[in-house]
XYZ file of N, CA and C in Angstrom:
495
model
N 0.823 -1.200 0.000
C 0.000 0.000 0.000
C 0.858 1.251 0.000
N 1.922 1.238 0.841
C 2.811 2.396 0.900
C 3.547 2.566 -0.420
N 3.869 1.440 -1.080
C 4.559 1.525 -2.370
C 3.658 2.181 -3.423
N 2.379 1.840 -3.403
C 1.450 2.399 -4.391
C 1.289 3.903 -4.180
N 1.160 4.324 -2.927
C 1.035 5.751 -2.621
C 2.313 6.475 -3.016
N 3.476 5.868 -2.743
C 4.753 6.471 -3.122
C 4.890 6.613 -4.618
N 4.467 5.586 -5.363
C 4.548 5.633 -6.829
C 3.599 6.701 -7.371
N 2.380 6.772 -6.841
C 1.421 7.786 -7.289
C 1.924 9.198 -6.990
N 2.521 9.379 -5.825
C 3.074 10.685 -5.462
C 4.210 11.066 -6.390
N 5.119 10.122 -6.667
C 6.237 10.383 -7.583
C 5.730 10.682 -8.975
N 4.696 9.971 -9.412
C 4.110 10.202 -10.726
C 3.476 11.590 -10.809
N 2.795 12.006 -9.752
C 2.169 13.331 -9.722
C 3.220 14.432 -9.777
N 4.306 14.287 -9.037
C 5.382 15.281 -9.046
C 6.033 15.331 -10.415
N 6.298 14.174 -11.007
C 6.938 14.120 -12.325
C 6.043 14.740 -13.384
N 4.757 14.503 -13.308
C 3.817 15.062 -14.283
C 3.762 16.578 -14.175
N 3.759 17.097 -12.948
C 3.697 18.548 -12.796
C 4.971 19.213 -13.279
N 6.115 18.562 -13.105
C 7.384 19.124 -13.589
C 7.424 19.083 -15.103
N 6.938 18.011 -15.698
C 6.946 17.877 -17.156
C 5.953 18.836 -17.804
N 4.906 19.228 -17.101
C 3.886 20.105 -17.662
C 4.374 21.541 -17.807
N 5.428 21.890 -17.135
C 5.937 23.257 -17.232
C 6.518 23.512 -18.612
N 6.204 24.661 -19.153
C 6.711 25.047 -20.458
C 7.375 26.405 -20.302
N 8.560 26.535 -20.827
C 9.255 27.813 -20.779
C 8.655 28.707 -21.857
N 7.948 29.755 -21.452
C 7.275 30.622 -22.415
C 8.060 31.888 -22.729
N 9.255 32.009 -22.191
C 10.058 33.190 -22.477
C 10.632 33.059 -23.880
N 10.344 34.043 -24.698
C 10.828 34.006 -26.077
C 12.051 34.884 -26.194
N 13.101 34.350 -26.765
C 14.352 35.075 -26.910
C 14.416 35.753 -28.274
N 15.169 36.836 -28.340
C 15.399 37.498 -29.613
C 14.327 38.478 -30.029
N 13.383 38.807 -29.169
C 12.346 39.767 -29.523
C 12.869 41.188 -29.350
N 12.494 42.065 -30.230
C 12.893 43.466 -30.130
C 11.644 44.344 -30.219
N 11.767 45.574 -29.743
C 10.648 46.513 -29.825
C 10.837 47.416 -31.026
N 9.730 47.896 -31.551
C 9.774 48.833 -32.663
C 9.065 50.109 -32.247
N 9.604 51.232 -32.650
C 8.937 52.504 -32.390
C 7.962 52.764 -33.527
N 6.742 53.138 -33.155
C 5.705 53.417 -34.132
C 5.278 54.862 -33.960
N 5.211 55.587 -35.047
C 4.782 56.981 -34.986
C 3.288 57.025 -34.687
N 2.886 57.871 -33.738
C 1.476 58.022 -33.404
C 1.106 59.493 -33.434
N -0.167 59.738 -33.640
C -0.670 61.103 -33.592
C -1.275 61.348 -32.221
N -1.074 62.536 -31.682
C -1.742 62.848 -30.420
C -3.122 63.390 -30.755
N -4.110 62.957 -29.999
C -5.484 63.364 -30.230
C -5.787 64.601 -29.408
N -6.162 65.667 -30.064
C -6.528 66.893 -29.369
C -8.047 67.000 -29.401
N -8.641 67.240 -28.256
C -10.090 67.309 -28.144
C -10.581 68.633 -28.720
N -11.504 68.590 -29.683
C -12.056 69.846 -30.193
C -12.835 70.558 -29.091
N -12.574 71.833 -28.910
C -13.183 72.577 -27.811
C -14.683 72.791 -27.987
N -15.188 72.685 -29.216
C -16.611 72.907 -29.405
C -17.454 71.683 -29.061
N -16.834 70.534 -28.796
C -17.617 69.329 -28.514
C -17.792 69.061 -27.026
N -16.931 69.612 -26.189
C -17.062 69.407 -24.747
C -16.868 70.727 -24.031
N -17.321 70.767 -22.803
C -17.213 72.013 -22.050
C -15.844 72.118 -21.394
N -15.525 73.302 -20.946
C -14.252 73.523 -20.258
C -14.261 72.836 -18.900
N -13.099 72.741 -18.297
C -12.948 72.091 -16.996
C -13.587 72.983 -15.934
N -14.864 72.733 -15.646
C -15.606 73.594 -14.732
C -16.014 72.877 -13.456
N -15.654 71.618 -13.305
C -16.064 70.892 -12.109
C -15.234 71.275 -10.901
N -14.072 71.842 -11.111
C -13.153 72.132 -10.007
C -13.149 73.619 -9.706
N -13.471 73.972 -8.498
C -13.316 75.355 -8.080
C -14.547 76.228 -8.194
N -15.290 76.134 -9.285
C -16.426 77.026 -9.459
C -17.564 76.716 -8.512
N -18.290 77.753 -8.070
C -19.401 77.530 -7.139
C -20.588 76.887 -7.827
N -20.825 77.244 -9.084
C -21.979 76.706 -9.795
C -21.716 75.308 -10.320
N -20.477 74.954 -10.625
C -20.185 73.661 -11.221
C -20.573 73.653 -12.683
N -20.746 72.485 -13.251
C -21.152 72.337 -14.644
C -22.667 72.195 -14.689
N -23.327 73.065 -15.427
C -24.786 73.068 -15.507
C -25.199 72.778 -16.945
N -26.114 71.810 -17.130
C -26.621 71.510 -18.459
C -28.068 71.045 -18.337
N -28.993 71.837 -18.815
C -30.394 71.448 -18.822
C -30.979 71.201 -17.446
N -30.491 71.882 -16.440
C -31.023 71.716 -15.099
C -30.291 70.683 -14.260
N -29.371 69.937 -14.833
C -28.547 68.983 -14.089
C -27.225 69.669 -13.771
N -26.819 69.661 -12.512
C -25.580 70.310 -12.091
C -24.613 69.248 -11.585
N -23.382 69.296 -12.095
C -22.312 68.420 -11.626
C -21.253 69.285 -10.967
N -20.863 68.947 -9.733
C -19.784 69.693 -9.103
C -19.149 68.862 -7.997
N -18.027 69.356 -7.474
C -17.327 68.679 -6.393
C -16.568 67.450 -6.832
N -16.088 67.424 -8.080
C -15.357 66.258 -8.592
C -14.078 66.035 -7.793
N -13.772 64.771 -7.500
C -12.572 64.438 -6.742
C -11.988 63.113 -7.218
N -10.669 63.096 -7.422
C -9.945 61.863 -7.708
C -8.494 62.116 -7.344
N -8.078 61.590 -6.178
C -6.683 61.701 -5.784
C -5.885 60.590 -6.452
N -4.597 60.659 -6.357
C -3.724 59.677 -6.992
C -4.036 58.259 -6.524
N -4.305 58.076 -5.256
C -4.505 56.735 -4.703
C -5.949 56.228 -4.814
N -6.865 57.038 -5.320
C -8.274 56.657 -5.375
C -8.572 55.666 -6.491
N -9.420 54.694 -6.188
C -9.905 53.747 -7.187
C -11.170 54.254 -7.850
N -11.813 55.227 -7.209
C -13.077 55.758 -7.705
C -12.994 57.267 -7.887
N -13.820 57.766 -8.797
C -13.986 59.199 -8.990
C -15.341 59.547 -8.381
N -15.398 60.626 -7.625
C -16.654 61.028 -6.999
C -16.999 62.461 -7.381
N -18.284 62.741 -7.417
C -18.780 64.085 -7.702
C -20.237 64.142 -7.281
N -20.786 65.346 -7.218
C -22.169 65.538 -6.816
C -23.034 65.830 -8.036
N -24.222 65.247 -8.052
C -25.207 65.484 -9.111
C -26.420 66.134 -8.455
N -26.814 67.300 -8.966
C -27.986 68.008 -8.451
C -29.045 68.091 -9.547
N -30.282 67.797 -9.192
C -31.391 67.841 -10.135
C -32.151 69.155 -9.963
N -31.940 70.081 -10.885
C -32.667 71.354 -10.862
C -33.745 71.398 -11.938
N -34.157 70.228 -12.432
C -35.228 70.182 -13.429
C -36.573 70.243 -12.711
N -37.647 70.213 -13.464
C -38.989 70.287 -12.897
C -39.564 68.928 -12.515
N -38.811 67.849 -12.743
C -39.313 66.513 -12.406
C -38.185 65.637 -11.873
N -38.548 64.476 -11.355
C -37.553 63.528 -10.841
C -36.791 62.892 -12.005
N -35.549 62.495 -11.753
C -34.763 61.818 -12.785
C -34.291 60.467 -12.243
N -34.182 59.493 -13.149
C -33.784 58.147 -12.763
C -32.314 57.878 -12.981
N -31.781 58.357 -14.084
C -30.356 58.220 -14.337
C -29.892 59.349 -15.252
N -28.585 59.554 -15.277
C -27.991 60.578 -16.136
C -26.805 59.944 -16.862
N -26.678 60.235 -18.157
C -25.578 59.716 -18.962
C -24.608 60.859 -19.243
N -23.355 60.655 -18.879
C -22.338 61.711 -18.947
C -21.139 61.213 -19.734
N -20.598 62.071 -20.597
C -19.339 61.767 -21.293
C -18.222 62.499 -20.567
N -17.182 61.766 -20.201
C -16.004 62.310 -19.536
C -14.849 62.295 -20.528
N -14.161 63.421 -20.664
C -12.968 63.499 -21.507
C -11.816 63.952 -20.614
N -10.817 63.100 -20.469
C -9.664 63.365 -19.617
C -8.541 63.883 -20.495
N -7.981 65.046 -20.145
C -6.899 65.635 -20.932
C -5.724 65.963 -20.024
N -4.529 66.013 -20.628
C -3.379 66.456 -19.841
C -3.441 67.972 -19.734
N -2.463 68.564 -19.106
C -2.492 70.005 -18.854
C -2.368 70.836 -20.129
N -1.935 70.222 -21.240
C -1.816 70.930 -22.514
C -3.054 70.758 -23.377
N -4.011 69.943 -22.913
C -5.241 69.737 -23.669
C -5.245 68.504 -24.543
N -4.207 67.684 -24.468
C -4.148 66.454 -25.259
C -4.961 65.374 -24.548
N -5.850 64.714 -25.292
C -6.730 63.727 -24.683
C -5.969 62.497 -24.200
N -6.250 62.104 -22.948
C -5.691 60.883 -22.372
C -6.668 59.733 -22.509
N -7.950 60.025 -22.291
C -8.974 58.990 -22.290
C -10.339 59.646 -22.429
N -11.304 58.888 -22.907
C -12.675 59.373 -23.027
C -13.607 58.199 -22.752
N -14.713 58.474 -22.077
C -15.692 57.417 -21.828
C -17.045 58.030 -21.529
N -18.083 57.220 -21.693
C -19.443 57.630 -21.385
C -19.981 56.693 -20.314
N -20.516 57.267 -19.253
C -21.037 56.494 -18.118
C -22.496 56.853 -17.880
N -23.302 55.848 -17.548
C -24.680 56.073 -17.135
C -24.743 55.855 -15.635
N -25.193 56.879 -14.923
C -25.200 56.847 -13.469
C -26.645 56.810 -12.985
N -26.989 55.757 -12.238
C -28.319 55.659 -11.639
C -28.339 56.558 -10.410
N -29.259 57.510 -10.391
C -29.253 58.446 -9.260
C -30.611 58.634 -8.591
N -31.717 58.354 -9.240
C -33.058 58.472 -8.643
C -33.198 59.736 -7.790
N -33.122 60.872 -8.443
C -33.166 62.161 -7.749
C -34.516 62.845 -7.895
N -35.078 63.257 -6.785
C -36.290 64.071 -6.814
C -35.912 65.484 -7.247
N -36.910 66.265 -7.594
C -36.691 67.661 -7.985
C -35.961 68.399 -6.858
N -34.839 69.052 -7.177
C -34.071 69.826 -6.212
C -33.120 69.022 -5.336
N -33.060 67.709 -5.508
C -32.208 66.861 -4.658
C -30.784 66.756 -5.210
N -29.865 66.413 -4.320
C -28.454 66.218 -4.679
C -27.994 64.878 -4.133
N -27.137 64.214 -4.890
C -26.542 62.962 -4.439
C -25.074 62.900 -4.867
N -24.302 62.107 -4.132
C -22.913 61.911 -4.509
C -22.840 60.683 -5.413
N -22.263 60.859 -6.586
C -22.085 59.755 -7.529
C -20.658 59.239 -7.426
N -20.513 57.947 -7.655
C -19.203 57.305 -7.549
C -19.052 56.360 -8.735
N -17.992 56.569 -9.524
C -17.722 55.690 -10.668
C -16.290 55.188 -10.563
N -16.047 54.016 -11.131
C -14.699 53.462 -11.126
C -13.772 54.374 -11.924
N -12.570 54.565 -11.426
C -11.624 55.462 -12.065
C -11.107 54.887 -13.382
N -10.867 55.753 -14.344
C -10.255 55.331 -15.600
C -8.789 54.959 -15.374
N -8.216 55.462 -14.294
C -6.797 55.316 -13.983
C -6.568 54.068 -13.128
N -6.566 52.895 -13.749
C -6.440 51.651 -12.995
C -5.051 51.453 -12.393
N -4.039 52.088 -12.973
C -2.677 51.928 -12.445
C -2.284 53.040 -11.477
N -3.199 53.955 -11.236
C -2.991 55.063 -10.299
C -1.750 55.892 -10.636
N -1.741 56.405 -11.853
C -0.643 57.240 -12.330
C -1.052 58.700 -12.482
N -2.364 58.981 -12.412
C -2.879 60.329 -12.653
C -3.641 60.847 -11.442
N -3.655 62.160 -11.305
C -4.462 62.801 -10.265
C -5.134 64.018 -10.873
N -6.317 64.352 -10.366
C -7.044 65.504 -10.859
C -6.287 66.764 -10.472
N -6.121 67.686 -11.407
C -5.326 68.896 -11.205
C -5.685 69.583 -9.899
N -4.693 69.845 -9.118
C -4.868 70.451 -7.799
C -3.593 70.254 -7.008
N -3.689 70.019 -5.712
C -2.486 69.812 -4.900
C -1.676 68.620 -5.403
N -0.377 68.817 -5.519
C 0.502 67.772 -6.035
C 0.704 66.683 -4.977
N 0.571 65.402 -5.373
C 0.780 64.317 -4.408
C 2.258 64.136 -4.078
N 2.534 63.321 -3.069
C 3.920 63.103 -2.634
C 4.745 62.346 -3.668
N 4.142 61.364 -4.293
C 4.917 60.607 -5.285
C 4.674 61.161 -6.680
N 5.563 60.842 -7.575
C 5.520 61.365 -8.930
C 4.277 60.874 -9.666
N 3.545 61.805 -10.277
C 2.331 61.463 -11.000
C 2.018 62.563 -12.010
N 1.061 62.289 -12.885
C 0.681 63.224 -13.936
C -0.677 63.846 -13.625
N -0.773 65.176 -13.633
C -2.076 65.815 -13.412
C -2.931 65.754 -14.679
N -4.237 65.804 -14.519
C -5.122 65.850 -15.674
C -6.277 66.804 -15.408
N -6.908 67.225 -16.496
C -8.107 68.042 -16.424
C -9.265 67.200 -16.930
N -10.457 67.603 -16.579
C -11.642 66.848 -16.967
C -12.624 67.750 -17.688
N -13.161 67.256 -18.784
C -14.215 67.945 -19.509
C -15.418 67.005 -19.533
N -16.593 67.546 -19.317
C -17.800 66.721 -19.245
C -18.890 67.236 -20.180
N -19.748 66.304 -20.578
C -20.917 66.666 -21.376
C -22.046 65.739 -20.939
N -23.169 66.293 -20.549
C -24.325 65.476 -20.200
C -25.017 65.099 -21.499
N -25.055 63.793 -21.748
C -25.648 63.288 -22.990
C -27.169 63.207 -22.870
N -27.647 62.683 -21.728
C -29.091 62.539 -21.550
C -29.400 62.281 -20.078
N -30.669 62.423 -19.740
C -31.137 62.011 -18.425
C -32.561 61.496 -18.561
N -32.923 60.594 -17.668
C -34.232 59.944 -17.712
C -35.189 60.661 -16.771
N -36.319 61.091 -17.296
C -37.350 61.729 -16.486
C -38.250 60.627 -15.941
N -38.480 60.632 -14.646
C -39.310 59.622 -13.995
C -40.687 60.202 -13.736
N -41.711 59.540 -14.254
C -43.094 59.979 -14.063
C -43.772 59.004 -13.095
N -44.486 59.520 -12.119
C -45.238 58.675 -11.184
C -46.703 58.657 -11.580
N -47.269 57.476 -11.567
C -48.705 57.362 -11.843
C -49.485 57.653 -10.579
N -50.567 58.363 -10.739
C -51.380 58.699 -9.566
C -52.760 58.165 -9.684
């Protein structure tokens, strides 16, 4: 019995060692490829108004302000205020991230479920575009080396919620 267990154990170890494959490829080189930098047209998105201004970004009665994303944050947060005449269920926003010279780093569109009554405000939280934590929203410089960015936003749409009576 001990011999059979010993043989099975030796066979299992030998099989696992044989299953290993060296995947390191030798002789590979990198090539430099010319790329164009994408500059965001100023007529398609609004200026960076989420930071500092008292009014924030206003579009059709929806106000976005108080945007925050530090270098170490996994999420971006901001406040959404409903100044329309009815309740809203969600808001769809396009975010355009640019470096300090205006060159686009990233762009995305997010739909945020907020269920806001008329005149209400809520804090929205979305996953950060910066998964490697290399960027911070322009403001106080962090302790470790990082790249600042600016944010431009455009509200694409919002859902009006009607209650049946």
